mmCIF file of C-alpha atoms and ligand atoms in Angstrom:
data_model
loop_
_atom_site.group_PDB
_atom_site.id
_atom_site.type_symbol
_atom_site.label_atom_id
_atom_site.label_comp_id
_atom_site.label_asym_id
_atom_site.label_seq_id
_atom_site.Cartn_x
_atom_site.Cartn_y
_atom_site.Cartn_z
ATOM 1 C CA MET A 406 25.933 -5.658 -3.500
ATOM 2 C CA LYS A 407 22.130 -4.515 -3.793
ATOM 3 C CA ARG A 408 19.626 -7.456 -3.925
ATOM 4 C CA PRO A 409 17.136 -6.963 -6.786
ATOM 5 C CA ILE A 410 13.336 -6.767 -5.605
ATOM 6 C CA ILE A 411 10.587 -7.996 -7.836
ATOM 7 C CA ALA A 412 7.165 -7.000 -6.354
ATOM 8 C CA GLY A 413 3.857 -8.094 -7.756
ATOM 9 C CA ASN A 414 1.101 -5.600 -7.550
ATOM 10 C CA TRP A 415 -2.134 -7.381 -7.812
ATOM 11 C CA LYS A 416 -4.334 -4.048 -7.917
ATOM 12 C CA MET A 417 -8.293 -4.901 -7.332
ATOM 13 C CA ASN A 418 -7.823 -8.609 -8.369
ATOM 14 C CA MET A 419 -8.119 -11.887 -6.450
ATOM 15 C CA ASN A 420 -10.776 -13.116 -3.847
ATOM 16 C CA ASN A 421 -9.565 -15.197 -0.981
ATOM 17 C CA ALA A 422 -9.725 -18.606 -2.731
ATOM 18 C CA GLU A 423 -7.810 -16.994 -5.738
ATOM 19 C CA THR A 424 -5.282 -15.732 -3.469
ATOM 20 C CA LYS A 425 -4.569 -18.857 -1.812
ATOM 21 C CA LYS A 426 -4.313 -20.773 -4.959
ATOM 22 C CA LEU A 427 -2.024 -18.312 -6.639
ATOM 23 C CA ILE A 428 0.223 -18.260 -3.918
ATOM 24 C CA GLU A 429 0.579 -22.035 -3.632
ATOM 25 C CA GLU A 430 1.173 -22.150 -7.384
ATOM 26 C CA MET A 431 3.795 -19.355 -7.134
ATOM 27 C CA ALA A 432 5.769 -20.388 -4.180
ATOM 28 C CA PRO A 433 7.340 -23.456 -5.475
ATOM 29 C CA LEU A 434 8.375 -21.708 -8.936
ATOM 30 C CA VAL A 435 10.251 -19.038 -6.879
ATOM 31 C CA ALA A 436 11.545 -20.991 -4.400
ATOM 32 C CA ASP A 437 15.294 -20.620 -5.760
ATOM 33 C CA ALA A 438 15.014 -16.875 -6.301
ATOM 34 C CA LYS A 439 17.904 -14.662 -5.926
ATOM 35 C CA CYS A 440 16.121 -11.609 -5.565
ATOM 36 C CA GLU A 441 13.853 -10.530 -2.735
ATOM 37 C CA VAL A 442 10.091 -11.346 -3.972
ATOM 38 C CA VAL A 443 6.998 -9.301 -2.560
ATOM 39 C CA VAL A 444 3.432 -9.756 -3.441
ATOM 40 C CA CYS A 445 1.117 -6.654 -2.811
ATOM 41 C CA VAL A 446 -2.306 -8.091 -2.428
ATOM 42 C CA PRO A 447 -5.701 -6.338 -1.819
ATOM 43 C CA PHE A 448 -6.523 -5.489 1.871
ATOM 44 C CA THR A 449 -9.146 -8.162 2.013
ATOM 45 C CA SER A 450 -6.594 -10.819 1.030
ATOM 46 C CA ILE A 451 -3.954 -9.940 3.635
ATOM 47 C CA ASP A 452 -4.755 -12.575 6.176
ATOM 48 C CA THR A 453 -5.002 -15.482 3.627
ATOM 49 C CA ALA A 454 -1.892 -14.503 1.859
ATOM 50 C CA ARG A 455 -0.134 -14.260 5.319
ATOM 51 C CA LYS A 456 -1.008 -17.651 5.857
ATOM 52 C CA ALA A 457 -0.617 -18.906 2.338
ATOM 53 C CA LEU A 458 3.284 -17.171 2.395
ATOM 54 C CA ARG A 459 4.343 -18.970 5.599
ATOM 55 C CA GLY A 460 7.376 -21.076 4.971
ATOM 56 C CA THR A 461 7.763 -19.619 1.367
ATOM 57 C CA LYS A 462 10.487 -16.740 0.312
ATOM 58 C CA ILE A 463 7.775 -14.338 -0.670
ATOM 59 C CA LYS A 464 7.163 -11.411 1.520
ATOM 60 C CA LEU A 465 3.671 -9.671 2.045
ATOM 61 C CA GLY A 466 2.995 -6.269 0.850
ATOM 62 C CA ALA A 467 -0.344 -3.978 0.671
ATOM 63 C CA GLN A 468 -1.125 -1.438 -1.916
ATOM 64 C CA ASN A 469 -1.743 1.621 0.155
ATOM 65 C CA VAL A 470 -1.531 3.175 3.649
ATOM 66 C CA HIS A 471 -3.130 6.065 5.343
ATOM 67 C CA TRP A 472 -1.135 8.789 7.021
ATOM 68 C CA ALA A 473 -2.994 8.835 10.283
ATOM 69 C CA PRO A 474 -2.631 6.511 12.908
ATOM 70 C CA LYS A 475 -6.389 6.277 13.505
ATOM 71 C CA GLY A 476 -9.555 8.431 13.296
ATOM 72 C CA ALA A 477 -12.415 9.466 11.160
ATOM 73 C CA PHE A 478 -11.206 8.437 7.753
ATOM 74 C CA THR A 479 -13.641 6.101 6.423
ATOM 75 C CA GLY A 480 -12.402 3.541 4.075
ATOM 76 C CA GLU A 481 -9.007 3.844 4.977
ATOM 77 C CA ILE A 482 -6.162 1.494 6.645
ATOM 78 C CA SER A 483 -3.298 2.769 9.058
ATOM 79 C CA ALA A 484 0.038 1.477 8.831
ATOM 80 C CA ASP A 485 -0.245 0.045 12.400
ATOM 81 C CA MET A 486 -3.152 -2.050 11.084
ATOM 82 C CA LEU A 487 -0.920 -3.318 8.202
ATOM 83 C CA LYS A 488 1.808 -3.998 10.583
ATOM 84 C CA GLU A 489 -0.358 -6.076 12.944
ATOM 85 C CA LEU A 490 -1.402 -8.385 10.064
ATOM 86 C CA LYS A 491 2.489 -8.909 9.356
ATOM 87 C CA VAL A 492 2.738 -6.870 6.412
ATOM 88 C CA ARG A 493 6.137 -6.072 5.412
ATOM 89 C CA TYR A 494 5.892 -3.808 2.177
ATOM 90 C CA VAL A 495 3.479 -1.073 1.010
ATOM 91 C CA ILE A 496 3.148 0.456 -2.427
ATOM 92 C CA ILE A 497 2.593 4.279 -2.114
ATOM 93 C CA GLY A 498 1.763 6.799 -4.646
ATOM 94 C CA HIS A 499 0.926 4.180 -7.462
ATOM 95 C CA SER A 500 0.049 6.315 -10.506
ATOM 96 C CA GLU A 501 -3.575 4.668 -10.577
ATOM 97 C CA ARG A 502 -3.828 6.368 -6.810
ATOM 98 C CA ARG A 503 -2.555 9.711 -8.207
ATOM 99 C CA GLN A 504 -4.861 9.400 -11.324
ATOM 100 C CA TYR A 505 -8.202 8.299 -10.009
ATOM 101 C CA PHE A 506 -8.111 9.031 -6.079
ATOM 102 C CA GLY A 507 -6.457 12.537 -6.046
ATOM 103 C CA GLU A 508 -3.084 11.351 -4.489
ATOM 104 C CA THR A 509 -0.322 14.304 -4.498
ATOM 105 C CA ASP A 510 3.157 14.492 -3.836
ATOM 106 C CA GLU A 511 2.124 15.913 -0.260
ATOM 107 C CA SER A 512 -0.076 12.963 0.593
ATOM 108 C CA VAL A 513 2.553 10.481 -0.871
ATOM 109 C CA ASN A 514 4.825 11.882 1.639
ATOM 110 C CA ALA A 515 2.489 11.941 4.400
ATOM 111 C CA ARG A 516 1.647 8.161 3.834
ATOM 112 C CA LEU A 517 5.329 7.241 3.429
ATOM 113 C CA LYS A 518 6.139 8.872 6.770
ATOM 114 C CA ALA A 519 3.366 6.999 8.485
ATOM 115 C CA ALA A 520 4.637 3.595 6.872
ATOM 116 C CA LEU A 521 7.997 4.160 7.915
ATOM 117 C CA GLY A 522 6.987 5.405 11.305
ATOM 118 C CA ALA A 523 5.231 2.023 11.781
ATOM 119 C CA GLY A 524 8.275 0.047 10.565
ATOM 120 C CA LEU A 525 7.068 -0.983 7.204
ATOM 121 C CA LYS A 526 9.021 -0.822 4.015
ATOM 122 C CA ALA A 527 7.697 1.235 1.109
ATOM 123 C CA ILE A 528 7.658 1.071 -2.684
ATOM 124 C CA VAL A 529 7.202 4.698 -3.721
ATOM 125 C CA CYS A 530 6.175 4.966 -7.187
ATOM 126 C CA ILE A 531 6.920 8.017 -9.624
ATOM 127 C CA GLY A 532 6.627 8.390 -13.333
ATOM 128 C CA GLU A 533 5.553 10.774 -16.275
ATOM 129 C CA THR A 534 2.521 10.464 -18.189
ATOM 130 C CA LEU A 535 2.383 10.217 -21.823
ATOM 131 C CA ALA A 536 1.661 13.988 -22.194
ATOM 132 C CA GLU A 537 4.390 15.056 -19.988
ATOM 133 C CA ARG A 538 6.907 12.678 -21.848
ATOM 134 C CA GLU A 539 5.824 14.153 -25.071
ATOM 135 C CA ALA A 540 6.371 17.673 -23.850
ATOM 136 C CA GLY A 541 9.826 16.693 -22.805
ATOM 137 C CA GLN A 542 9.074 17.111 -18.978
ATOM 138 C CA THR A 543 9.995 13.747 -17.874
ATOM 139 C CA LYS A 544 13.142 14.822 -15.850
ATOM 140 C CA ASP A 545 11.350 17.468 -14.195
ATOM 141 C CA VAL A 546 8.125 15.192 -13.389
ATOM 142 C CA VAL A 547 10.135 12.430 -12.024
ATOM 143 C CA THR A 548 12.460 14.736 -10.001
ATOM 144 C CA ARG A 549 9.780 16.859 -8.533
ATOM 145 C CA GLN A 550 7.800 13.488 -7.524
ATOM 146 C CA LEU A 551 10.946 12.221 -6.085
ATOM 147 C CA CYS A 552 11.811 15.138 -4.093
ATOM 148 C CA GLY A 553 8.096 15.648 -2.995
ATOM 149 C CA ALA A 554 8.020 11.996 -1.750
ATOM 150 C CA LEU A 555 11.075 12.401 0.322
ATOM 151 C CA GLU A 556 10.735 15.696 1.935
ATOM 152 C CA GLY A 557 11.839 15.781 5.583
ATOM 153 C CA ILE A 558 12.899 11.869 5.261
ATOM 154 C CA GLU A 559 16.064 11.192 7.005
ATOM 155 C CA LYS A 560 19.157 9.434 5.219
ATOM 156 C CA ARG A 561 18.914 6.610 7.856
ATOM 157 C CA ASP A 562 15.428 5.611 6.432
ATOM 158 C CA LEU A 563 16.378 5.195 2.930
ATOM 159 C CA LYS A 564 17.036 1.592 3.562
ATOM 160 C CA SER A 565 13.338 1.013 4.149
ATOM 161 C CA ILE A 566 12.419 2.720 0.826
ATOM 162 C CA VAL A 567 12.395 1.342 -2.579
ATOM 163 C CA ILE A 568 11.549 3.703 -5.797
ATOM 164 C CA ALA A 569 9.490 2.367 -8.422
ATOM 165 C CA TYR A 570 9.992 4.391 -11.908
ATOM 166 C CA GLU A 571 6.733 3.522 -13.843
ATOM 167 C CA PRO A 572 6.015 5.663 -16.902
ATOM 168 C CA VAL A 573 2.366 5.771 -16.660
ATOM 169 C CA TRP A 574 1.792 5.211 -20.422
ATOM 170 C CA ALA A 575 3.643 1.859 -20.032
ATOM 171 C CA ILE A 576 1.078 0.683 -17.143
ATOM 172 C CA GLY A 577 -1.055 -2.014 -18.260
ATOM 173 C CA THR A 578 -0.849 -0.841 -21.817
ATOM 174 C CA GLY A 579 1.556 -3.590 -23.158
ATOM 175 C CA LYS A 580 3.803 -0.606 -24.134
ATOM 176 C CA THR A 581 7.228 -1.060 -22.146
ATOM 177 C CA ALA A 582 9.774 1.689 -22.075
ATOM 178 C CA THR A 583 12.924 0.275 -23.869
ATOM 179 C CA PRO A 584 15.614 -0.935 -21.489
ATOM 180 C CA LEU A 585 17.656 1.950 -22.372
ATOM 181 C CA GLU A 586 14.823 4.774 -21.864
ATOM 182 C CA ALA A 587 14.200 3.021 -18.503
ATOM 183 C CA ASN A 588 17.806 3.140 -17.598
ATOM 184 C CA ASP A 589 18.377 6.715 -18.393
ATOM 185 C CA THR A 590 15.258 8.002 -16.466
ATOM 186 C CA ILE A 591 16.378 5.906 -13.588
ATOM 187 C CA ARG A 592 19.700 7.553 -13.958
ATOM 188 C CA VAL A 593 18.049 10.963 -13.758
ATOM 189 C CA ILE A 594 16.404 9.680 -10.404
ATOM 190 C CA ARG A 595 19.564 8.682 -8.930
ATOM 191 C CA LYS A 596 21.185 11.966 -9.705
ATOM 192 C CA ALA A 597 18.424 13.828 -7.832
ATOM 193 C CA LEU A 598 19.095 11.469 -4.957
ATOM 194 C CA ARG A 599 22.577 12.331 -4.930
ATOM 195 C CA LYS A 600 21.737 15.848 -4.852
ATOM 196 C CA LEU A 601 19.120 15.290 -1.978
ATOM 197 C CA TYR A 602 21.493 13.017 0.216
ATOM 198 C CA ASP A 603 24.785 11.970 -1.285
ATOM 199 C CA ARG A 604 26.492 9.630 -3.730
ATOM 200 C CA THR A 605 26.486 6.650 -1.250
ATOM 201 C CA ALA A 606 22.759 7.153 -0.542
ATOM 202 C CA ALA A 607 21.943 7.244 -4.220
ATOM 203 C CA LYS A 608 23.919 4.171 -5.330
ATOM 204 C CA ALA A 609 22.535 2.018 -2.328
ATOM 205 C CA MET A 610 18.865 3.109 -3.321
ATOM 206 C CA ARG A 611 17.027 0.201 -5.121
ATOM 207 C CA ILE A 612 15.076 1.496 -7.980
ATOM 208 C CA GLN A 613 12.490 -0.638 -9.752
ATOM 209 C CA TYR A 614 11.298 -0.278 -13.246
ATOM 210 C CA GLY A 615 7.224 -0.932 -13.773
ATOM 211 C CA GLY A 616 5.231 -0.667 -16.699
ATOM 212 C CA SER A 617 4.318 -3.998 -18.898
ATOM 213 C CA MET A 618 7.180 -5.760 -17.438
ATOM 214 C CA ASN A 619 6.666 -9.716 -18.048
ATOM 215 C CA ALA A 620 8.211 -12.928 -18.771
ATOM 216 C CA LYS A 621 9.502 -11.699 -22.093
ATOM 217 C CA ASN A 622 11.228 -8.473 -21.449
ATOM 218 C CA ALA A 623 12.295 -8.859 -17.748
ATOM 219 C CA SER A 624 15.896 -10.155 -18.725
ATOM 220 C CA GLU A 625 16.928 -7.347 -20.895
ATOM 221 C CA LEU A 626 15.345 -4.660 -18.473
ATOM 222 C CA MET A 627 16.923 -6.407 -15.455
ATOM 223 C CA ALA A 628 20.375 -6.444 -17.194
ATOM 224 C CA MET A 629 20.462 -2.534 -17.311
ATOM 225 C CA PRO A 630 22.898 -1.374 -14.819
ATOM 226 C CA GLU A 631 20.684 1.317 -13.184
ATOM 227 C CA ILE A 632 17.623 -1.172 -12.783
ATOM 228 C CA ASP A 633 17.402 -3.031 -9.433
ATOM 229 C CA GLY A 634 14.148 -4.678 -9.835
ATOM 230 C CA GLY A 635 10.514 -4.549 -11.158
ATOM 231 C CA LEU A 636 7.003 -3.848 -10.012
ATOM 232 C CA ILE A 637 4.985 -6.169 -12.099
ATOM 233 C CA GLY A 638 1.041 -5.765 -12.484
ATOM 234 C CA GLY A 639 -0.816 -7.949 -15.001
ATOM 235 C CA ALA A 640 2.055 -10.519 -15.122
ATOM 236 C CA SER A 641 2.014 -11.027 -11.512
ATOM 237 C CA LEU A 642 -1.543 -12.296 -11.581
ATOM 238 C CA LYS A 643 -0.269 -15.737 -13.398
ATOM 239 C CA ALA A 644 2.207 -17.894 -11.257
ATOM 240 C CA GLU A 645 4.196 -18.912 -14.072
ATOM 241 C CA ASP A 646 4.630 -15.347 -15.525
ATOM 242 C CA PHE A 647 5.388 -13.932 -12.242
ATOM 243 C CA ALA A 648 7.886 -16.849 -11.684
ATOM 244 C CA LYS A 649 9.749 -16.099 -15.042
ATOM 245 C CA VAL A 650 10.109 -12.576 -14.044
ATOM 246 C CA VAL A 651 11.277 -13.490 -10.592
ATOM 247 C CA ASN A 652 13.979 -15.857 -12.115
ATOM 248 C CA TYR A 653 14.928 -13.510 -15.093
HETATM 249 C C1 PEP B 750 1.899 -1.570 -11.943
HETATM 250 O O1 PEP B 750 0.515 -1.633 -12.018
HETATM 251 O O2 PEP B 750 2.648 -1.104 -11.114
HETATM 252 C C2 PEP B 750 2.125 -2.178 -13.311
HETATM 253 C C3 PEP B 750 3.505 -1.982 -13.692
HETATM 254 O O3 PEP B 750 1.376 -2.673 -13.921
HETATM 255 P P1 PEP B 750 1.645 -3.510 -15.465
HETATM 256 O O4 PEP B 750 2.730 -4.510 -15.308
HETATM 257 O O5 PEP B 750 0.339 -4.309 -15.763
HETATM 258 O O6 PEP B 750 1.788 -2.572 -16.529
#
């Protein structure tokens, strides 16, 4: 039985004092969660979050990782650096990284390999833009992104990977894919996983939906058979809202 996973993506929000406060508010509200719970905080909040998360059910995550172990990459953070700070999960290939920072399927793949090599778990984001959706390219885009991200990844490493299907047009816009739309595209992703690996691996892979998921719509999205969790942006910044998603 797969354990659903709900992860908060705080993006570039929360200073250290706010991080501590939000985690202290959130932790008791998710104490009875049945699903796995993760918060992906800004790099500058990792140490504060790690301390505040002690003794809670919530796991610590980051929002990006570089592919090289060390070197002349000003402004970047390596997988070993995250591991040293007790980070468990890292988001890779978020659409905002692809859109504003030139992430490609190749760089996502390289970052994923570095994360896995250091013993981190990864949440790999894929999803089509509005233009791609309107041009009928959703299937092709998510399949290309998935295959690109997983190039050269062994089947035994899949247990450390979560895929987040996030239609770009639904992120931060208040527009959610309908549960059926999200379910259908995730089915396409699972089919691609079957081709890349096999039926068992595809079935076992946890695939989240992300894009304006919140306290109101979480239950109906999570009720869909293909949806194994959520990646939550805006609604993860308020303890009560995030807790309602977690306790969907
Ligand atoms: C995200 O950033 O991954 C996300 C899903 O954001 P939001 O929930 O705000 O749409």
